[in-house]
mmCIF file of C-alpha atoms in Angstrom:
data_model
loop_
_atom_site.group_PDB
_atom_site.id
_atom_site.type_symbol
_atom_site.label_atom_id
_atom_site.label_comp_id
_atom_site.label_asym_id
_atom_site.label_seq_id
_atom_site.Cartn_x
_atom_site.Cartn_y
_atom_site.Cartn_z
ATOM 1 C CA UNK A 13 124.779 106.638 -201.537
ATOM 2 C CA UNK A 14 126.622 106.841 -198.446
ATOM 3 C CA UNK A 15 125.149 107.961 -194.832
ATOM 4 C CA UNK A 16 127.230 110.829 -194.345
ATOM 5 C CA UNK A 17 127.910 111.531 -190.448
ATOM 6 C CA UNK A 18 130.596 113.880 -190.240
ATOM 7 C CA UNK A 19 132.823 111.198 -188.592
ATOM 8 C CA UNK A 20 132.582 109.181 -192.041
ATOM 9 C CA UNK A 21 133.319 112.111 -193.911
ATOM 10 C CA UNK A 22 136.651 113.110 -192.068
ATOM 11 C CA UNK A 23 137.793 109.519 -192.430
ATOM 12 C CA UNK A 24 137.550 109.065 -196.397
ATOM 13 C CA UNK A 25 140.841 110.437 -197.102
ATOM 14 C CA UNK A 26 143.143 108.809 -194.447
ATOM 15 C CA UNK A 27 145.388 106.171 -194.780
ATOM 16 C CA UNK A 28 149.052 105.497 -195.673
ATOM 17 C CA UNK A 29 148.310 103.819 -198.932
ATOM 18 C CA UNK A 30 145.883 105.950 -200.366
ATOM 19 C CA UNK A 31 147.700 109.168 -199.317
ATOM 20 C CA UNK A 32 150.874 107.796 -201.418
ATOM 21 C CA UNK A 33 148.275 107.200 -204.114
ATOM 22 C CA UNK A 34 146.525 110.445 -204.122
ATOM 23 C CA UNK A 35 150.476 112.084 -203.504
ATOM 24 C CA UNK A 36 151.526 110.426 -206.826
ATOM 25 C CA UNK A 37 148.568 110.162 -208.960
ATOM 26 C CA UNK A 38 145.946 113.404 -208.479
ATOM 27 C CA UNK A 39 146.717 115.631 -211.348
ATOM 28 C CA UNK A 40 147.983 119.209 -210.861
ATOM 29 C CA UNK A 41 146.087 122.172 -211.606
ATOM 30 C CA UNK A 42 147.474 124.087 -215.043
ATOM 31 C CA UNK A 43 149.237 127.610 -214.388
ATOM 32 C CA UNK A 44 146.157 129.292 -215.845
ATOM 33 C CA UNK A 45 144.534 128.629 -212.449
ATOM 34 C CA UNK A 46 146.848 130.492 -210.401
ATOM 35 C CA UNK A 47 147.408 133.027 -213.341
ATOM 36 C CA UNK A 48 143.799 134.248 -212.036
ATOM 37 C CA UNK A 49 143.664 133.389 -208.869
ATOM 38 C CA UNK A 50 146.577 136.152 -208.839
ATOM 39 C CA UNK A 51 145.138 138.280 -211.120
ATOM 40 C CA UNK A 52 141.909 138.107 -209.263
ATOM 41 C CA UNK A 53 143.818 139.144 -205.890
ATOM 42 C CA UNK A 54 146.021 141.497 -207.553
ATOM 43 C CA UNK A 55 143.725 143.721 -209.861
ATOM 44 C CA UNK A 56 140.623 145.462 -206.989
ATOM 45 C CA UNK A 57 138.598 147.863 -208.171
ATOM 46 C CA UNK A 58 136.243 148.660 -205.221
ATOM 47 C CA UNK A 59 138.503 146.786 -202.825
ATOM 48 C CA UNK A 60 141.139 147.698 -200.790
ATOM 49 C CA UNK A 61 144.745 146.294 -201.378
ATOM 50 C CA UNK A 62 145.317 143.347 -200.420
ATOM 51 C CA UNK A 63 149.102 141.963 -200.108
ATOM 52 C CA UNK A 64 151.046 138.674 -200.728
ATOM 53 C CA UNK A 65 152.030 137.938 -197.130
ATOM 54 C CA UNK A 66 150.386 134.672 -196.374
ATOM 55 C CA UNK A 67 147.855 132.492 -198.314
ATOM 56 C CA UNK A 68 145.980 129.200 -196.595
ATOM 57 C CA UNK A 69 145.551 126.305 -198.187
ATOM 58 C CA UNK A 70 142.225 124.529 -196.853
ATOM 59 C CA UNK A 71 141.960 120.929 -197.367
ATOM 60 C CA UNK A 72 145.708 120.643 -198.763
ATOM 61 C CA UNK A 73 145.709 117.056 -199.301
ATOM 62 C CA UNK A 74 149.280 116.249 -200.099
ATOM 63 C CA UNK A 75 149.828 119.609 -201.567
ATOM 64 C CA UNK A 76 149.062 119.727 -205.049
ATOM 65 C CA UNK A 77 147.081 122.766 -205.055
ATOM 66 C CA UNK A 78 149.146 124.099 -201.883
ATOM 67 C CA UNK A 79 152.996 124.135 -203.629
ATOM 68 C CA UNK A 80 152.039 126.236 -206.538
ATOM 69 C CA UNK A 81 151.249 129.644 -204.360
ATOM 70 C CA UNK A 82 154.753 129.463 -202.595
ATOM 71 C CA UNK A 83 155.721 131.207 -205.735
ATOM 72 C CA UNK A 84 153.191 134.225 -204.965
ATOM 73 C CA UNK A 85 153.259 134.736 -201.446
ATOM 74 C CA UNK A 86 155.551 135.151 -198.462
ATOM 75 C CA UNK A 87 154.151 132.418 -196.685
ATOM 76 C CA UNK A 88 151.824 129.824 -197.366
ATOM 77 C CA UNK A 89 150.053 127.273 -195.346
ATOM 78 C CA UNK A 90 148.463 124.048 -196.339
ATOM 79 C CA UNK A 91 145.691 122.351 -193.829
ATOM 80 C CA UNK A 92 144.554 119.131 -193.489
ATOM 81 C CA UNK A 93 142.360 117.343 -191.588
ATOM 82 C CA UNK A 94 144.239 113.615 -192.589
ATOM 83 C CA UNK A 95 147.794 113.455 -190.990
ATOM 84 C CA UNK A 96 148.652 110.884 -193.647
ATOM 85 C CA UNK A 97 147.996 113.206 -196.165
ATOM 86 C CA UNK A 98 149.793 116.148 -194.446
ATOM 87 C CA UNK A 99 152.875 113.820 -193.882
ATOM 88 C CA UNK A 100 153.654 113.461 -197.555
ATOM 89 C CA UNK A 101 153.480 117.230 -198.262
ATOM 90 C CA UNK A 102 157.003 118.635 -199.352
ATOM 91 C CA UNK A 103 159.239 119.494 -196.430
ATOM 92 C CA UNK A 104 161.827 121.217 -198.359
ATOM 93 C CA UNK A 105 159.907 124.348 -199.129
ATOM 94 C CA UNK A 106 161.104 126.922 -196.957
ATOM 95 C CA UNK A 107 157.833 129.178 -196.914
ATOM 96 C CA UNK A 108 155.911 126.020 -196.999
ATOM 97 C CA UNK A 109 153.843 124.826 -193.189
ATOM 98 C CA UNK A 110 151.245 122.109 -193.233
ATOM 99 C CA UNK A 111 149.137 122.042 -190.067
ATOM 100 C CA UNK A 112 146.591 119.400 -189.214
ATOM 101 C CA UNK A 113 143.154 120.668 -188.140
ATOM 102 C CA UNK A 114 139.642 120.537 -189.915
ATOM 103 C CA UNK A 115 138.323 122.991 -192.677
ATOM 104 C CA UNK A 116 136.005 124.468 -189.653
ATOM 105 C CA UNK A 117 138.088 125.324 -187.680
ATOM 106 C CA UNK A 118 141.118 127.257 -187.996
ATOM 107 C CA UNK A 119 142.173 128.079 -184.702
ATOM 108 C CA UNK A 120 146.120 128.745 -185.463
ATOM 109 C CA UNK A 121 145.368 132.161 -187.269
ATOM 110 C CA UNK A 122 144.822 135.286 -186.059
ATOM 111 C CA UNK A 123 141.266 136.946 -187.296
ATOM 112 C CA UNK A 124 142.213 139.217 -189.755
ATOM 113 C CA UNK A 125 145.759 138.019 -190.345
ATOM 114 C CA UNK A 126 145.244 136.002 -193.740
ATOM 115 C CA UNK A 127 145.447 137.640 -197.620
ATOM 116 C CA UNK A 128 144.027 134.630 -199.556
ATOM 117 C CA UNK A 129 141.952 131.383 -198.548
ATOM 118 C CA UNK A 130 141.952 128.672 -201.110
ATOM 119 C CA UNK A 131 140.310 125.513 -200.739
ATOM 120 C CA UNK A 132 140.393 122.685 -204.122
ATOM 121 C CA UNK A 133 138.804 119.606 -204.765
ATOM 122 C CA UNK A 134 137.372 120.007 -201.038
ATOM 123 C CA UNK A 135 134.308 122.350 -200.574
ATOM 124 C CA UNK A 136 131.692 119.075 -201.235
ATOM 125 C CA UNK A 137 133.191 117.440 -198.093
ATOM 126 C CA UNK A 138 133.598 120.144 -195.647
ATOM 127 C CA UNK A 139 130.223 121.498 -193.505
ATOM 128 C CA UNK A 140 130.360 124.801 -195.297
ATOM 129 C CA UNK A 141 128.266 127.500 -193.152
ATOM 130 C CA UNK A 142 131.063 126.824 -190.703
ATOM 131 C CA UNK A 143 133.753 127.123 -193.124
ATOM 132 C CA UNK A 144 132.748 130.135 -194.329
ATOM 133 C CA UNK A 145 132.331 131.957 -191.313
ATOM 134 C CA UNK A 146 135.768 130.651 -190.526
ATOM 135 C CA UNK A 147 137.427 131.974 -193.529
ATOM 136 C CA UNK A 148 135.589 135.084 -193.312
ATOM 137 C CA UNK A 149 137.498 135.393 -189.924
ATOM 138 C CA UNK A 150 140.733 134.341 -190.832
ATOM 139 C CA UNK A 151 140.846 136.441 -194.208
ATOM 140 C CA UNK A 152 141.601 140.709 -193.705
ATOM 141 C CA UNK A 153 139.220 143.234 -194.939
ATOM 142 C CA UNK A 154 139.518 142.805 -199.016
ATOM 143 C CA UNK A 155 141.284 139.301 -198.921
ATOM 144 C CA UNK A 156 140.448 136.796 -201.485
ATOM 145 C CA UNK A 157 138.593 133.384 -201.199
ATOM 146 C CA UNK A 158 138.873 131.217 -204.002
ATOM 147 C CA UNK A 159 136.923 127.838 -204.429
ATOM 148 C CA UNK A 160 137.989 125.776 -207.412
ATOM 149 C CA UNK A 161 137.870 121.856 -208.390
ATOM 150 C CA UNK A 162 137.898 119.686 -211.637
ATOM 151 C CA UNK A 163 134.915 117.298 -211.675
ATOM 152 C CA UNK A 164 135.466 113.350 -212.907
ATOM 153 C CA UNK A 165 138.183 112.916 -215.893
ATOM 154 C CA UNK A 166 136.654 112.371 -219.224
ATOM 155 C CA UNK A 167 138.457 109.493 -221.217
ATOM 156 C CA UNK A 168 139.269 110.165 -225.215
ATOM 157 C CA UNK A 169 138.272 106.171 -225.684
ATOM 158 C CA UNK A 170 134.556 106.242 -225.680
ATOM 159 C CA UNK A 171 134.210 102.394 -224.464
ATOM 160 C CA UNK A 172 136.320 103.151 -222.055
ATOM 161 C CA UNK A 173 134.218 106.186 -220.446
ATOM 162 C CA UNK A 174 131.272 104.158 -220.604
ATOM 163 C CA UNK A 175 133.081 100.874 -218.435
ATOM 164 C CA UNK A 176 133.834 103.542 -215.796
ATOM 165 C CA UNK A 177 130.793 105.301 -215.919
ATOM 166 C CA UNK A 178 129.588 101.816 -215.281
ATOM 167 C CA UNK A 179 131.806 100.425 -212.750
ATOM 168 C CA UNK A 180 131.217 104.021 -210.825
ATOM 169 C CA UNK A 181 127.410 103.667 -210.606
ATOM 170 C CA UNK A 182 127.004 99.871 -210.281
ATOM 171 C CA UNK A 183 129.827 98.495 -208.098
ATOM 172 C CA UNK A 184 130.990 101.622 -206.410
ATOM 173 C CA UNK A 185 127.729 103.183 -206.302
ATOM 174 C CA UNK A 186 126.674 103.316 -202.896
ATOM 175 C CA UNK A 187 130.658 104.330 -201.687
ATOM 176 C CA UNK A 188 129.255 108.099 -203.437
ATOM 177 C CA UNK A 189 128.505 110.746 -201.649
ATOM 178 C CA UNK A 190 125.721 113.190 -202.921
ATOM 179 C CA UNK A 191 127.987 115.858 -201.855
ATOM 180 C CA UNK A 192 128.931 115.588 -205.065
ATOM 181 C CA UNK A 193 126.112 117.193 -206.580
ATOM 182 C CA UNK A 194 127.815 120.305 -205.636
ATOM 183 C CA UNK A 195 130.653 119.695 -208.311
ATOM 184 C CA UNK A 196 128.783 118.360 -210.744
ATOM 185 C CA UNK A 197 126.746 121.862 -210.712
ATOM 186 C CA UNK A 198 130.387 123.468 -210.838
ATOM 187 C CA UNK A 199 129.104 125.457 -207.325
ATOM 188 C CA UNK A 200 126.023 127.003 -209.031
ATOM 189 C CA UNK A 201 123.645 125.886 -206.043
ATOM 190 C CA UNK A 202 125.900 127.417 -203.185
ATOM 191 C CA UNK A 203 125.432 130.921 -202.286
ATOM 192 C CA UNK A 204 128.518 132.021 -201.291
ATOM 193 C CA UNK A 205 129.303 134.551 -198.297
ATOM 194 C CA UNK A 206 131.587 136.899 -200.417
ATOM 195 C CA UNK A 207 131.300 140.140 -202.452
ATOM 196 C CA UNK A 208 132.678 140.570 -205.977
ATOM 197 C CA UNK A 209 132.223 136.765 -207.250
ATOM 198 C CA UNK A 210 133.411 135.986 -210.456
ATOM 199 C CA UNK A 211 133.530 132.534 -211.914
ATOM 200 C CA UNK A 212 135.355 130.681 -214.508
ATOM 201 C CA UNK A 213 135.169 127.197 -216.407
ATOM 202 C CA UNK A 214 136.283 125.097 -219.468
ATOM 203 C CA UNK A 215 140.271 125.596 -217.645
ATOM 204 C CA UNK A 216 141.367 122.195 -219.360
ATOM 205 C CA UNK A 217 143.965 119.383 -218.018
ATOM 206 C CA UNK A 218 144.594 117.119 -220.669
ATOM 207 C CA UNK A 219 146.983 114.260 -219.814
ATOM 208 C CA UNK A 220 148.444 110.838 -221.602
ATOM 209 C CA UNK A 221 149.621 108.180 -218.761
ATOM 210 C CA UNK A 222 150.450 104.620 -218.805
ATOM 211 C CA UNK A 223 147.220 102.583 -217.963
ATOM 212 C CA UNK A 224 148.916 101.655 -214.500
ATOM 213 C CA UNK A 225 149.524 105.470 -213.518
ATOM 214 C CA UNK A 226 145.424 105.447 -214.507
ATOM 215 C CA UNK A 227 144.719 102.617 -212.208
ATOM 216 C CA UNK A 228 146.759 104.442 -209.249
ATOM 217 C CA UNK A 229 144.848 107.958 -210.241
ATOM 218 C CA UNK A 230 141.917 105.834 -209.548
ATOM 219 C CA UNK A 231 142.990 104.336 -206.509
ATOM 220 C CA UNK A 232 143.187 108.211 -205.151
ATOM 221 C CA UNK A 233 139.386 108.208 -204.425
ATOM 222 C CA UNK A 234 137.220 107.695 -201.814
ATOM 223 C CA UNK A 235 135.205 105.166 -203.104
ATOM 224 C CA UNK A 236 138.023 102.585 -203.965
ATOM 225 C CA UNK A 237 139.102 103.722 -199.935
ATOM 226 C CA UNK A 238 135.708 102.867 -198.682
ATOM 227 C CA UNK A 239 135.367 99.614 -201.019
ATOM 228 C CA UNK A 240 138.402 98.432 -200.053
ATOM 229 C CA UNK A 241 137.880 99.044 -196.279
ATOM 230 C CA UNK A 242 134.977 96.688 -196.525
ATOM 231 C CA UNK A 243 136.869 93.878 -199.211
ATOM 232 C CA UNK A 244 140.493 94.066 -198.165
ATOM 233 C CA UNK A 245 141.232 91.014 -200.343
ATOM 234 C CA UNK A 246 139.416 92.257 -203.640
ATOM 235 C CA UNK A 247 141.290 92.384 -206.215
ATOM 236 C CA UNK A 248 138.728 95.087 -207.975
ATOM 237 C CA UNK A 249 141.678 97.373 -209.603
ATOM 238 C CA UNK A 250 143.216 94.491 -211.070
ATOM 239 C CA UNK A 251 140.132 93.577 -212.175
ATOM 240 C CA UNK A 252 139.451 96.705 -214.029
ATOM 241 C CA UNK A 253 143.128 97.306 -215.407
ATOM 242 C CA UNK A 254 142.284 94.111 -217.284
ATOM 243 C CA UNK A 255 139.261 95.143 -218.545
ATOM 244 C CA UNK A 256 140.627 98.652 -220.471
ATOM 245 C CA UNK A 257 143.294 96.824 -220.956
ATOM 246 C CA UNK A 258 141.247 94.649 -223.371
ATOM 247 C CA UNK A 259 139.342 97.759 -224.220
ATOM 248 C CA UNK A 260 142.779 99.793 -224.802
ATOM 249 C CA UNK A 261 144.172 97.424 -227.650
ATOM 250 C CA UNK A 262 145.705 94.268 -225.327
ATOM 251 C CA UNK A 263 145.037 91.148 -227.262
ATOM 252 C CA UNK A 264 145.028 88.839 -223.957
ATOM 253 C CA UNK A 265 144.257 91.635 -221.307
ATOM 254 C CA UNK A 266 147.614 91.881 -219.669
ATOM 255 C CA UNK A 267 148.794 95.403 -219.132
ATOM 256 C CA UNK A 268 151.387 96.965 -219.910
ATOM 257 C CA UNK A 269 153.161 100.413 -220.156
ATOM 258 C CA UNK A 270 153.060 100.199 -224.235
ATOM 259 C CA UNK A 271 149.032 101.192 -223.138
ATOM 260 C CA UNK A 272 148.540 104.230 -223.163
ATOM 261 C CA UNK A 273 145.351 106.187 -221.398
ATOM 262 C CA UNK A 274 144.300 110.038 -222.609
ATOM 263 C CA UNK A 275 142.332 111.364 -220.621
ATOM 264 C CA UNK A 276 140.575 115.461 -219.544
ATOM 265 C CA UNK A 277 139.660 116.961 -216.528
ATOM 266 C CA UNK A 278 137.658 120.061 -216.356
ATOM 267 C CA UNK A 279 138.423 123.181 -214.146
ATOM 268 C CA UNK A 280 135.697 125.312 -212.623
ATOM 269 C CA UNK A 281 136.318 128.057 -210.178
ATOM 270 C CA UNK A 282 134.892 130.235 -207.552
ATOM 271 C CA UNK A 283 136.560 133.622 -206.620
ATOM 272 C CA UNK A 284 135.630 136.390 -204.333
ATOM 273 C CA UNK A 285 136.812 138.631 -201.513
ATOM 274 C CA UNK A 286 135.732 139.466 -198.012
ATOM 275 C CA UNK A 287 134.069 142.595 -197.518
#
């Protein structure tokens, strides 16, 4: 497991390369997340109304999970703490901003000036007593939070789920943070600072790529980032391409795009709204 200084931590996602990765290769989050995540904000009994003015996207990344709200709201911002990851953000969206600064602290909004705070895939790596107390400031009276993430993909090959599962805890092993405890108890140890939680799981993303989109989805993490940073000339992702290659139905282990990979990823999420 990883020492986890908060310099470390701020660092795993940076990077040209591995923002182009995670920009081409993360999967998107189904329409049934924002379907509640609106229906959430919209429907507030015991709350006062809340409008569709601005939402802020914590921990954008390259804006998967940032894109989808432009529909919703007036204005929407997506934050970052990795410039490389804010730089391949869309720039075409008109009611679309990306700002670089750190989960904790969101000094470019007003206190009270926000309707909804989301923050994906993100809440294991930020310190979150501080992030909390930041979106409690940013968000009005009755504005939504929402927390929500998908936890490792399962594969539909069952010798190919247990290679991974093998690679993850043997080679990459001590490139894991146990901040990710956290999602693999879908949030159920963190108390969160917010009235009227509900939660949700079992939102599915099912998905059939080539086995080299699979090896660049892979490539998106912070383990291969770190493992790399330390073996620059390892040729590890060849390595295991090969491998579930052979596993996938290549007689001689050379891929190619006739292989197919299926593949899941599980949706849990977090909702509430500041009192």
């Amino acid at each position: 497991m990883l020492k986890e200084s908060e310099k470390l931590l701020q660092s795993l996602h940076t990077g040209k390369t591995f923002a182009k990765m995670y920009a081409a290769f993360r999967p998107s989050y189904p329409q049934e997340v924002y379907d509640k995540i609106m229906s959430y904000h919209l429907e507030r009994p015991g709350s006062p109304p809340c409008d569709q003015q601005l939402a802020v996207d914590v921990c954008c990344g390259t804006g998967q999970s940032t894109l989808p709200l432009t529909k919703y709201f007036g204005k929407v911002t997506g934050v970052d703490i990795s410039e490389d990851q804010v730089r391949e953000m869309p720039t075409d969206v008109k009611n679309l901003k990306a700002v670089v600064s750190s989960a904790e602290d969101l000094y470019f909004l007003e206190s009270g000036s926000v309707h909804l705070v989301t923050i994906a895939t993100s809440l294991h790596w930020v310190n979150r007593d501080k992030f909390f107390d930041e979106a409690r400031r940013v968000l009005k009276p009755g504005g939504t939070f929402v927390a929500y993430s998908y936890w490792f993909d399962q594969l539909a090959n069952n010798e190919a789920e247990t290679f991974m599962k093998k690679m993850l805890h043997t080679v990459f092993g001590k490139y894991l943070t146990s901040r990710l405890d956290v999602m693999e108890n879908k949030y159920a140890t963190i108390k969160f600072p917010f009235s009227h939680i509900k939660r949700y799981d079992g939102i599915k993303i099912p998905a059939e790529m080539t086995l080299k989109e699979y090896i660049g989805y892979i490539a998106s993490f912070h383990y291969i980032n770190l493992y790399l940073r330390d073996f620059p000339k390892s040729n590890i992702l060849e390595e295991i391409e090969k491998s579930l290659a052979l596993i996938l139905g290549s007689r001689n282990g050379d891929p190619d795009d006739t292989i197919n990979v299926k593949t899941e990823w599980n949706v849990f999420m977090v909702l509430g709204r500041r009192e």
